[in-house]
Amino acid sequence: MQKPRDPQVIAYFADDPTRVYQLLQWLPVLERLDAAHPVGILTRDAATRDIVTERTTLPVLFAPGFNDLAQLYDELDAAVVLYCNNSMTNFNSLLDGRMMHVHINHGESDKHSMVSNNAKAYDRVFVAGEAAVQRHRAALMELDEWRLVRIGRPQLDLRPAPLLPPSERRTVLYAPTWEGDAAYNCYTSVDVFGPDIVRAVLAVPDVRLVYKPHPKVTTSQIAAIREGHQAILDLIERAAEADPEAGHAAVWQGDILAVFPGCDAMITDVSSVGLDWLYLQTDKPILITDRHADAERLRQEVPVSRCADVIDADDIASLSDLLADRLEHDEHRIARAAMRHHYFDDNGVGDSTVRFVEAVSELVETRNRLQGTSPAAGFEESA
């Protein structure tokens, strides 16, 4: 088993490449953490290992089987394990009682999948701010809230190089999410009115449209999603051919945070992208789709919708006029500033990374103190 060095912190990721985007967004933050505490990335899938190895200078460990994992943990003296999702195989790792286990998630959103009883399995759950605390409190019974550690969103401290060329036109970003892994967690607009949204944006004078879908939209196995996605691409291609100077584009690769700087407004679904926009582009309009056409439910479950324009199937016909008006008269700007604080507390750019490193450091110290005074817990596979 390859062991380039002994990490103090392990970032555990067991899934295949279709979900590796969840880990990739954390790599630059983990590389900063590495300066304080050596970090190793632990993968369980060979194809994922190869992708991650190409994207980071951190050591990438590989433990495909449970016995491989147990042996690796026996060889290392790591103090903290970080988990960016709730993969079922996380429980292989959670069996080890010699380390502190921390769920860090891969975004901040109001999707139902953001909260589950899995949170109770971890020693700590890092969350963005007050909205996440309230979300856990409302959804879970008898959760020890002291396990929730408010750190902000470290990825938003990063400043990737802008992807869009400058434009004199106002740029509208359409950034839909994927269909989720269950009906209750489906918020995408791609299949229900994605092409209609694109037509409406293209009808606004002096606008450049940029389409940046969730990575899993492009690989969806659902026919309606594939058809909606392809229809969107066709519309953009025809618009670009008709007006080459407009700069209409579909962005397939790269970090969506690198697209934000060149945009003046965003249309998105219930997802982490909307909250990233709220944090980074607080002074610019956001429009949120509601595929379920349940305004009151959205208002209760998705607080950011209270400072945004909400679009459902009945609103598509007037979307061009609404968007044109918002680009000129941003009525929700003050409300967005207050809502940003609700989701991210008082964090400014750079603060979240500091809080993240400090929180991990505290857990490293806690684990080492406990290991020095208590017998080490064994790593045994449950019967």
Short mmCIF file of C-alpha atoms in Angstrom, two decimals:
data_model
loop_
_atom_site.label_atom_id
_atom_site.label_comp_id
_atom_site.label_asym_id
_atom_site.label_seq_id
_atom_site.Cartn_x
_atom_site.Cartn_y
_atom_site.Cartn_z
CA MET A 1 0.00 0.00 0.00
CA GLN A 2 1.47 3.30 -1.13
CA LYS A 3 1.94 5.77 1.73
CA PRO A 4 3.73 8.92 0.55
CA ARG A 5 3.61 10.41 4.05
CA ASP A 6 1.54 10.18 7.19
CA PRO A 7 -1.37 12.60 7.06
CA GLN A 8 -2.95 14.10 10.15
CA VAL A 9 -6.16 14.69 8.21
CA ILE A 10 -7.79 12.31 5.73
CA ALA A 11 -10.38 13.41 3.19
CA TYR A 12 -12.40 10.26 2.58
CA PHE A 13 -14.18 9.79 -0.75
CA ALA A 14 -15.54 6.42 -1.83
CA ASP A 15 -17.69 7.15 -4.87
CA ASP A 16 -17.14 6.77 -8.60
CA PRO A 17 -16.31 9.59 -11.03
CA THR A 18 -19.95 10.63 -11.52
CA ARG A 19 -19.85 12.17 -8.05
CA VAL A 20 -16.22 13.21 -7.88
CA TYR A 21 -17.20 16.88 -8.41
CA GLN A 22 -18.24 16.78 -4.74
CA LEU A 23 -14.61 16.26 -3.74
CA LEU A 24 -12.92 18.30 -6.44
CA GLN A 25 -14.39 21.58 -5.18
CA TRP A 26 -12.72 20.94 -1.83
CA LEU A 27 -9.22 20.25 -3.17
CA PRO A 28 -7.93 23.86 -3.15
CA VAL A 29 -9.22 24.30 0.41
CA LEU A 30 -7.64 21.04 1.52
CA GLU A 31 -4.36 22.14 -0.04
CA ARG A 32 -4.48 25.24 2.18
CA LEU A 33 -5.27 23.09 5.21
CA ASP A 34 -2.25 20.96 4.33
CA ALA A 35 0.04 23.83 5.34
CA ALA A 36 -1.21 23.45 8.93
CA HIS A 37 -1.95 19.73 9.03
CA PRO A 38 -0.75 17.23 6.41
CA VAL A 39 -3.71 16.03 4.35
CA GLY A 40 -4.19 12.82 2.41
CA ILE A 41 -7.05 12.02 0.02
CA LEU A 42 -8.42 8.52 0.48
CA THR A 43 -10.28 6.98 -2.47
CA ARG A 44 -12.01 3.62 -2.90
CA ASP A 45 -12.62 3.68 -6.68
CA ALA A 46 -9.70 3.32 -9.11
CA ALA A 47 -11.10 5.68 -11.75
CA THR A 48 -11.79 8.33 -9.11
CA ARG A 49 -8.27 7.92 -7.77
CA ASP A 50 -6.83 8.62 -11.22
CA ILE A 51 -8.95 11.77 -11.68
CA VAL A 52 -8.07 13.14 -8.26
CA THR A 53 -4.37 12.40 -8.71
CA GLU A 54 -4.36 14.64 -11.79
CA ARG A 55 -6.07 17.50 -9.94
CA THR A 56 -4.03 17.85 -6.74
CA THR A 57 -0.54 17.74 -5.33
CA LEU A 58 -1.85 16.11 -2.15
CA PRO A 59 -1.08 12.41 -1.70
CA VAL A 60 -3.92 10.22 -2.97
CA LEU A 61 -4.34 6.95 -1.06
CA PHE A 62 -6.26 3.95 -2.37
CA ALA A 63 -8.14 1.37 -0.34
CA PRO A 64 -10.62 -0.50 -2.56
CA GLY A 65 -11.68 -3.11 -0.02
CA PHE A 66 -12.65 -2.99 3.63
CA ASN A 67 -9.54 -4.90 4.67
CA ASP A 68 -7.40 -2.46 2.68
CA LEU A 69 -9.05 0.41 4.53
CA ALA A 70 -8.58 -1.21 7.94
CA GLN A 71 -4.93 -1.93 7.20
CA LEU A 72 -4.28 1.61 6.01
CA TYR A 73 -5.88 3.12 9.11
CA ASP A 74 -3.78 0.80 11.26
CA GLU A 75 -0.62 2.03 9.55
CA LEU A 76 -1.49 5.72 9.83
CA ASP A 77 -1.86 7.89 12.88
CA ALA A 78 -4.40 10.29 11.41
CA ALA A 79 -6.44 12.39 13.80
CA VAL A 80 -9.37 13.60 11.69
CA VAL A 81 -11.36 12.22 8.77
CA LEU A 82 -13.41 14.57 6.58
CA TYR A 83 -16.43 13.46 4.52
CA CYS A 84 -17.91 15.61 1.75
CA ASN A 85 -20.98 13.44 1.18
CA ASN A 86 -23.04 10.69 2.82
CA SER A 87 -21.93 7.72 0.77
CA MET A 88 -23.05 4.42 2.28
CA THR A 89 -19.43 3.30 2.47
CA ASN A 90 -18.65 6.17 4.82
CA PHE A 91 -19.71 3.74 7.53
CA ASN A 92 -16.73 1.54 6.69
CA SER A 93 -14.57 4.43 7.82
CA LEU A 94 -16.78 5.54 10.71
CA LEU A 95 -16.18 2.20 12.40
CA ASP A 96 -12.74 3.44 13.39
CA GLY A 97 -12.94 5.01 16.85
CA ARG A 98 -9.38 6.31 16.90
CA MET A 99 -10.10 9.41 14.83
CA MET A 100 -12.52 12.33 14.86
CA HIS A 101 -15.05 12.06 12.02
CA VAL A 102 -16.33 15.28 10.45
CA HIS A 103 -18.97 15.82 7.79
CA ILE A 104 -18.16 18.87 5.66
CA ASN A 105 -20.69 18.37 2.81
CA HIS A 106 -20.09 19.67 -0.72
CA GLY A 107 -22.20 22.78 -0.74
CA GLU A 108 -24.79 24.82 1.14
CA SER A 109 -28.35 24.58 -0.12
CA ASP A 110 -31.95 24.14 0.96
CA LYS A 111 -32.37 20.78 -0.74
CA HIS A 112 -33.89 18.06 1.43
CA SER A 113 -30.72 15.99 0.96
CA MET A 114 -28.73 18.54 2.97
CA VAL A 115 -30.10 17.14 6.22
CA SER A 116 -30.49 13.53 7.29
CA ASN A 117 -30.02 11.35 10.34
CA ASN A 118 -26.59 10.53 8.95
CA ALA A 119 -25.49 13.73 10.68
CA LYS A 120 -25.73 11.93 14.01
CA ALA A 121 -23.02 9.46 12.96
CA TYR A 122 -20.27 12.10 12.85
CA ASP A 123 -18.40 13.68 15.73
CA ARG A 124 -18.90 17.10 14.12
CA VAL A 125 -20.88 18.50 11.21
CA PHE A 126 -19.44 21.65 9.65
CA VAL A 127 -22.20 23.98 8.42
CA ALA A 128 -22.26 27.39 6.78
CA GLY A 129 -24.30 29.40 9.28
CA GLU A 130 -27.60 30.02 11.01
CA ALA A 131 -29.79 28.78 8.16
CA ALA A 132 -28.10 25.38 8.25
CA VAL A 133 -28.49 25.16 12.02
CA GLN A 134 -32.20 25.89 11.70
CA ARG A 135 -32.49 23.36 8.88
CA HIS A 136 -31.02 20.60 11.07
CA ARG A 137 -33.11 21.63 14.05
CA ALA A 138 -36.33 21.46 12.06
CA ALA A 139 -35.60 18.14 10.33
CA LEU A 140 -33.96 15.98 13.01
CA MET A 141 -35.13 14.73 16.37
CA GLU A 142 -32.77 14.80 19.35
CA LEU A 143 -29.78 16.09 17.47
CA ASP A 144 -26.96 17.29 19.71
CA GLU A 145 -26.63 20.77 18.24
CA TRP A 146 -23.20 21.27 19.77
CA ARG A 147 -21.98 18.94 17.02
CA LEU A 148 -22.81 21.63 14.44
CA VAL A 149 -19.80 23.89 13.82
CA ARG A 150 -20.43 27.09 11.83
CA ILE A 151 -17.54 27.75 9.48
CA GLY A 152 -19.07 29.50 6.46
CA ARG A 153 -18.22 28.20 2.98
CA PRO A 154 -14.44 27.98 2.42
CA GLN A 155 -14.72 27.34 -1.32
CA LEU A 156 -16.12 30.84 -1.73
CA ASP A 157 -12.82 32.30 -0.54
CA LEU A 158 -11.19 31.04 -3.73
CA ARG A 159 -10.81 33.30 -6.73
CA PRO A 160 -10.52 31.18 -9.88
CA ALA A 161 -9.53 32.93 -13.09
CA PRO A 162 -12.63 34.27 -14.91
CA LEU A 163 -13.89 31.98 -17.69
CA LEU A 164 -16.01 34.44 -19.65
CA PRO A 165 -14.56 37.00 -22.04
CA PRO A 166 -15.61 40.61 -21.32
CA SER A 167 -18.82 41.80 -22.96
CA GLU A 168 -20.59 45.11 -23.29
CA ARG A 169 -23.84 43.19 -23.07
CA ARG A 170 -25.55 42.34 -19.83
CA THR A 171 -24.92 38.68 -19.10
CA VAL A 172 -27.59 36.37 -17.71
CA LEU A 173 -26.42 33.04 -16.30
CA TYR A 174 -28.79 30.07 -16.40
CA ALA A 175 -27.39 27.47 -13.99
CA PRO A 176 -29.86 24.63 -13.35
CA THR A 177 -29.28 21.74 -10.98
CA TRP A 178 -29.71 18.02 -11.70
CA GLU A 179 -32.74 15.86 -10.94
CA GLY A 180 -31.45 14.50 -7.63
CA ASP A 181 -31.40 10.90 -6.52
CA ALA A 182 -35.08 10.76 -5.49
CA ALA A 183 -38.33 12.51 -6.38
CA TYR A 184 -38.44 14.40 -3.06
CA ASN A 185 -35.03 15.91 -3.87
CA CYS A 186 -35.76 16.93 -7.47
CA TYR A 187 -35.52 20.67 -8.09
CA THR A 188 -34.25 20.83 -11.67
CA SER A 189 -35.94 23.07 -14.22
CA VAL A 190 -34.24 21.53 -17.24
CA ASP A 191 -37.02 19.09 -18.09
CA VAL A 192 -40.07 21.19 -17.19
CA PHE A 193 -39.24 24.60 -18.65
CA GLY A 194 -35.50 24.85 -19.25
CA PRO A 195 -35.81 25.56 -23.00
CA ASP A 196 -38.56 28.11 -22.30
CA ILE A 197 -36.27 29.92 -19.86
CA VAL A 198 -33.57 30.08 -22.50
CA ARG A 199 -36.00 31.44 -25.11
CA ALA A 200 -37.14 34.09 -22.66
CA VAL A 201 -33.59 35.20 -21.86
CA LEU A 202 -32.65 35.33 -25.52
CA ALA A 203 -35.64 37.59 -26.14
CA VAL A 204 -34.31 40.28 -23.78
CA PRO A 205 -32.53 43.02 -25.76
CA ASP A 206 -28.79 43.47 -25.36
CA VAL A 207 -28.29 40.30 -23.31
CA ARG A 208 -25.67 37.57 -23.48
CA LEU A 209 -26.90 34.16 -22.28
CA VAL A 210 -24.52 31.74 -20.56
CA TYR A 211 -25.72 28.22 -19.76
CA LYS A 212 -23.79 26.34 -17.03
CA PRO A 213 -25.64 23.19 -15.96
CA HIS A 214 -24.82 20.97 -13.01
CA PRO A 215 -22.28 18.32 -14.11
CA LYS A 216 -24.83 15.54 -13.65
CA VAL A 217 -27.30 17.20 -16.04
CA THR A 218 -24.91 16.39 -18.86
CA THR A 219 -24.83 12.68 -17.94
CA SER A 220 -28.44 12.21 -16.87
CA GLN A 221 -30.12 8.90 -17.69
CA ILE A 222 -33.59 10.47 -17.62
CA ALA A 223 -34.94 11.04 -21.12
CA ALA A 224 -36.75 14.29 -20.29
CA ILE A 225 -33.58 15.78 -18.78
CA ARG A 226 -31.47 14.75 -21.77
CA GLU A 227 -34.06 16.15 -24.18
CA GLY A 228 -34.36 19.43 -22.28
CA HIS A 229 -30.59 19.79 -22.09
CA GLN A 230 -30.19 19.12 -25.81
CA ALA A 231 -32.98 21.56 -26.67
CA ILE A 232 -31.18 24.24 -24.65
CA LEU A 233 -27.93 23.56 -26.46
CA ASP A 234 -29.70 23.75 -29.83
CA LEU A 235 -31.29 27.09 -28.93
CA ILE A 236 -27.94 28.54 -27.88
CA GLU A 237 -26.22 27.26 -31.01
CA ARG A 238 -28.87 28.82 -33.28
CA ALA A 239 -28.77 32.10 -31.35
CA ALA A 240 -24.97 32.21 -31.62
CA GLU A 241 -25.13 31.56 -35.35
CA ALA A 242 -27.74 34.29 -35.82
CA ASP A 243 -25.77 36.84 -33.77
CA PRO A 244 -22.11 35.82 -33.43
CA GLU A 245 -21.21 39.05 -31.64
CA ALA A 246 -23.62 38.35 -28.77
CA GLY A 247 -21.37 35.75 -27.18
CA HIS A 248 -24.11 33.31 -26.16
CA ALA A 249 -22.43 30.19 -24.79
CA ALA A 250 -22.81 26.88 -23.03
CA VAL A 251 -20.00 26.35 -20.53
CA TRP A 252 -19.26 22.67 -20.00
CA GLN A 253 -16.02 22.63 -18.07
CA GLY A 254 -14.56 24.60 -15.21
CA ASP A 255 -15.66 26.01 -11.90
CA ILE A 256 -18.98 27.85 -11.93
CA LEU A 257 -17.46 30.34 -9.49
CA ALA A 258 -15.21 31.38 -12.37
CA VAL A 259 -18.31 32.22 -14.42
CA PHE A 260 -19.90 34.47 -11.80
CA PRO A 261 -17.69 37.56 -12.26
CA GLY A 262 -18.84 38.10 -15.82
CA CYS A 263 -22.58 37.89 -15.05
CA ASP A 264 -25.20 40.49 -14.17
CA ALA A 265 -28.07 38.21 -13.10
CA MET A 266 -28.65 34.52 -12.55
CA ILE A 267 -31.54 32.13 -13.01
CA THR A 268 -31.13 28.91 -11.07
CA ASP A 269 -32.99 26.19 -9.21
CA VAL A 270 -32.96 25.35 -5.51
CA SER A 271 -29.29 24.42 -5.15
CA SER A 272 -25.98 25.48 -3.67
CA VAL A 273 -25.28 27.60 -6.75
CA GLY A 274 -27.98 30.06 -5.74
CA LEU A 275 -26.49 30.51 -2.30
CA ASP A 276 -22.98 30.84 -3.72
CA TRP A 277 -24.35 33.67 -5.87
CA LEU A 278 -26.01 35.23 -2.82
CA TYR A 279 -22.64 35.24 -1.02
CA LEU A 280 -20.43 36.42 -3.87
CA GLN A 281 -22.82 38.50 -5.99
CA THR A 282 -25.09 39.94 -3.31
CA ASP A 283 -25.61 43.13 -5.30
CA LYS A 284 -26.93 41.34 -8.39
CA PRO A 285 -30.39 39.85 -9.05
CA ILE A 286 -31.22 36.18 -8.68
CA LEU A 287 -34.27 34.36 -10.01
CA ILE A 288 -35.19 30.93 -8.63
CA THR A 289 -37.35 28.32 -10.34
CA ASP A 290 -40.17 26.39 -8.69
CA ARG A 291 -40.96 23.24 -10.66
CA HIS A 292 -43.59 22.27 -8.06
CA ALA A 293 -45.50 25.57 -8.33
CA ASP A 294 -45.88 25.73 -4.56
CA ALA A 295 -44.92 29.25 -3.58
CA GLU A 296 -45.69 28.91 0.11
CA ARG A 297 -43.69 25.71 0.45
CA LEU A 298 -40.76 27.34 -1.31
CA ARG A 299 -40.98 30.38 0.94
CA GLN A 300 -40.90 28.22 4.08
CA GLU A 301 -38.23 25.73 3.00
CA VAL A 302 -36.01 27.95 0.84
CA PRO A 303 -35.45 31.29 2.61
CA VAL A 304 -33.40 32.71 -0.26
CA SER A 305 -36.58 32.66 -2.36
CA ARG A 306 -37.86 35.52 -0.17
CA CYS A 307 -35.28 37.86 -1.69
CA ALA A 308 -35.55 36.58 -5.25
CA ASP A 309 -38.07 36.45 -8.06
CA VAL A 310 -39.63 32.99 -8.23
CA ILE A 311 -40.41 31.43 -11.61
CA ASP A 312 -42.91 28.62 -12.17
CA ALA A 313 -44.63 27.40 -15.32
CA ASP A 314 -47.19 30.21 -15.17
CA ASP A 315 -44.48 32.89 -15.11
CA ILE A 316 -42.57 31.84 -18.20
CA ALA A 317 -44.66 33.96 -20.55
CA SER A 318 -43.69 37.13 -18.69
CA LEU A 319 -40.11 36.15 -17.87
CA SER A 320 -38.51 38.29 -20.58
CA ASP A 321 -40.21 41.43 -19.26
CA LEU A 322 -39.42 40.54 -15.64
CA LEU A 323 -35.77 39.92 -16.39
CA ALA A 324 -35.42 43.13 -18.37
CA ASP A 325 -36.96 45.02 -15.46
CA ARG A 326 -34.70 43.42 -12.86
CA LEU A 327 -31.60 44.30 -14.86
CA GLU A 328 -32.70 47.92 -14.60
CA HIS A 329 -34.53 47.98 -11.25
CA ASP A 330 -33.18 45.55 -8.64
CA GLU A 331 -35.94 45.56 -6.02
CA HIS A 332 -34.50 42.81 -3.79
CA ARG A 333 -30.98 44.11 -3.20
CA ILE A 334 -31.43 45.14 0.44
CA ALA A 335 -33.27 41.93 1.26
CA ARG A 336 -30.44 39.87 -0.25
CA ALA A 337 -27.89 41.52 2.02
CA ALA A 338 -29.89 40.50 5.09
CA MET A 339 -30.41 37.00 3.73
CA ARG A 340 -26.70 36.57 3.10
CA HIS A 341 -26.12 37.04 6.82
CA HIS A 342 -28.81 34.45 7.59
CA TYR A 343 -26.99 31.81 5.55
CA PHE A 344 -23.35 32.75 6.13
CA ASP A 345 -23.31 34.70 9.40
CA ASP A 346 -20.87 37.61 9.26
CA ASN A 347 -18.21 35.89 7.15
CA GLY A 348 -16.29 38.03 4.71
CA VAL A 349 -14.07 36.72 1.95
CA GLY A 350 -11.24 34.74 3.55
CA ASP A 351 -12.94 34.23 6.92
CA SER A 352 -14.41 30.82 6.12
CA THR A 353 -11.05 29.26 5.33
CA VAL A 354 -9.64 30.59 8.58
CA ARG A 355 -12.58 29.16 10.52
CA PHE A 356 -12.27 25.83 8.71
CA VAL A 357 -8.56 25.46 9.50
CA GLU A 358 -9.12 26.53 13.11
CA ALA A 359 -11.98 24.07 13.55
CA VAL A 360 -9.91 21.20 12.14
CA SER A 361 -6.94 22.19 14.30
CA GLU A 362 -9.11 22.12 17.39
CA LEU A 363 -10.31 18.63 16.53
CA VAL A 364 -6.76 17.40 15.91
CA GLU A 365 -5.83 18.65 19.37
CA THR A 366 -8.96 17.12 20.91
CA ARG A 367 -8.31 13.75 19.35
CA ASN A 368 -4.65 13.71 20.38
CA ARG A 369 -5.58 14.68 23.93
CA LEU A 370 -8.19 11.96 24.14
CA GLN A 371 -5.88 9.36 22.63
CA GLY A 372 -3.25 10.26 25.17
CA THR A 373 -5.55 9.60 28.11
CA SER A 374 -7.86 6.88 26.82
CA PRO A 375 -7.27 3.41 25.37
CA ALA A 376 -7.37 3.43 21.58
CA ALA A 377 -10.62 2.17 20.17
CA GLY A 378 -10.27 -0.79 17.87
CA PHE A 379 -11.24 -0.94 14.24
CA GLU A 380 -13.44 -3.96 13.88
CA GLU A 381 -15.95 -4.71 11.20
CA SER A 382 -19.39 -5.08 12.70
CA ALA A 383 -20.82 -8.52 12.84
#
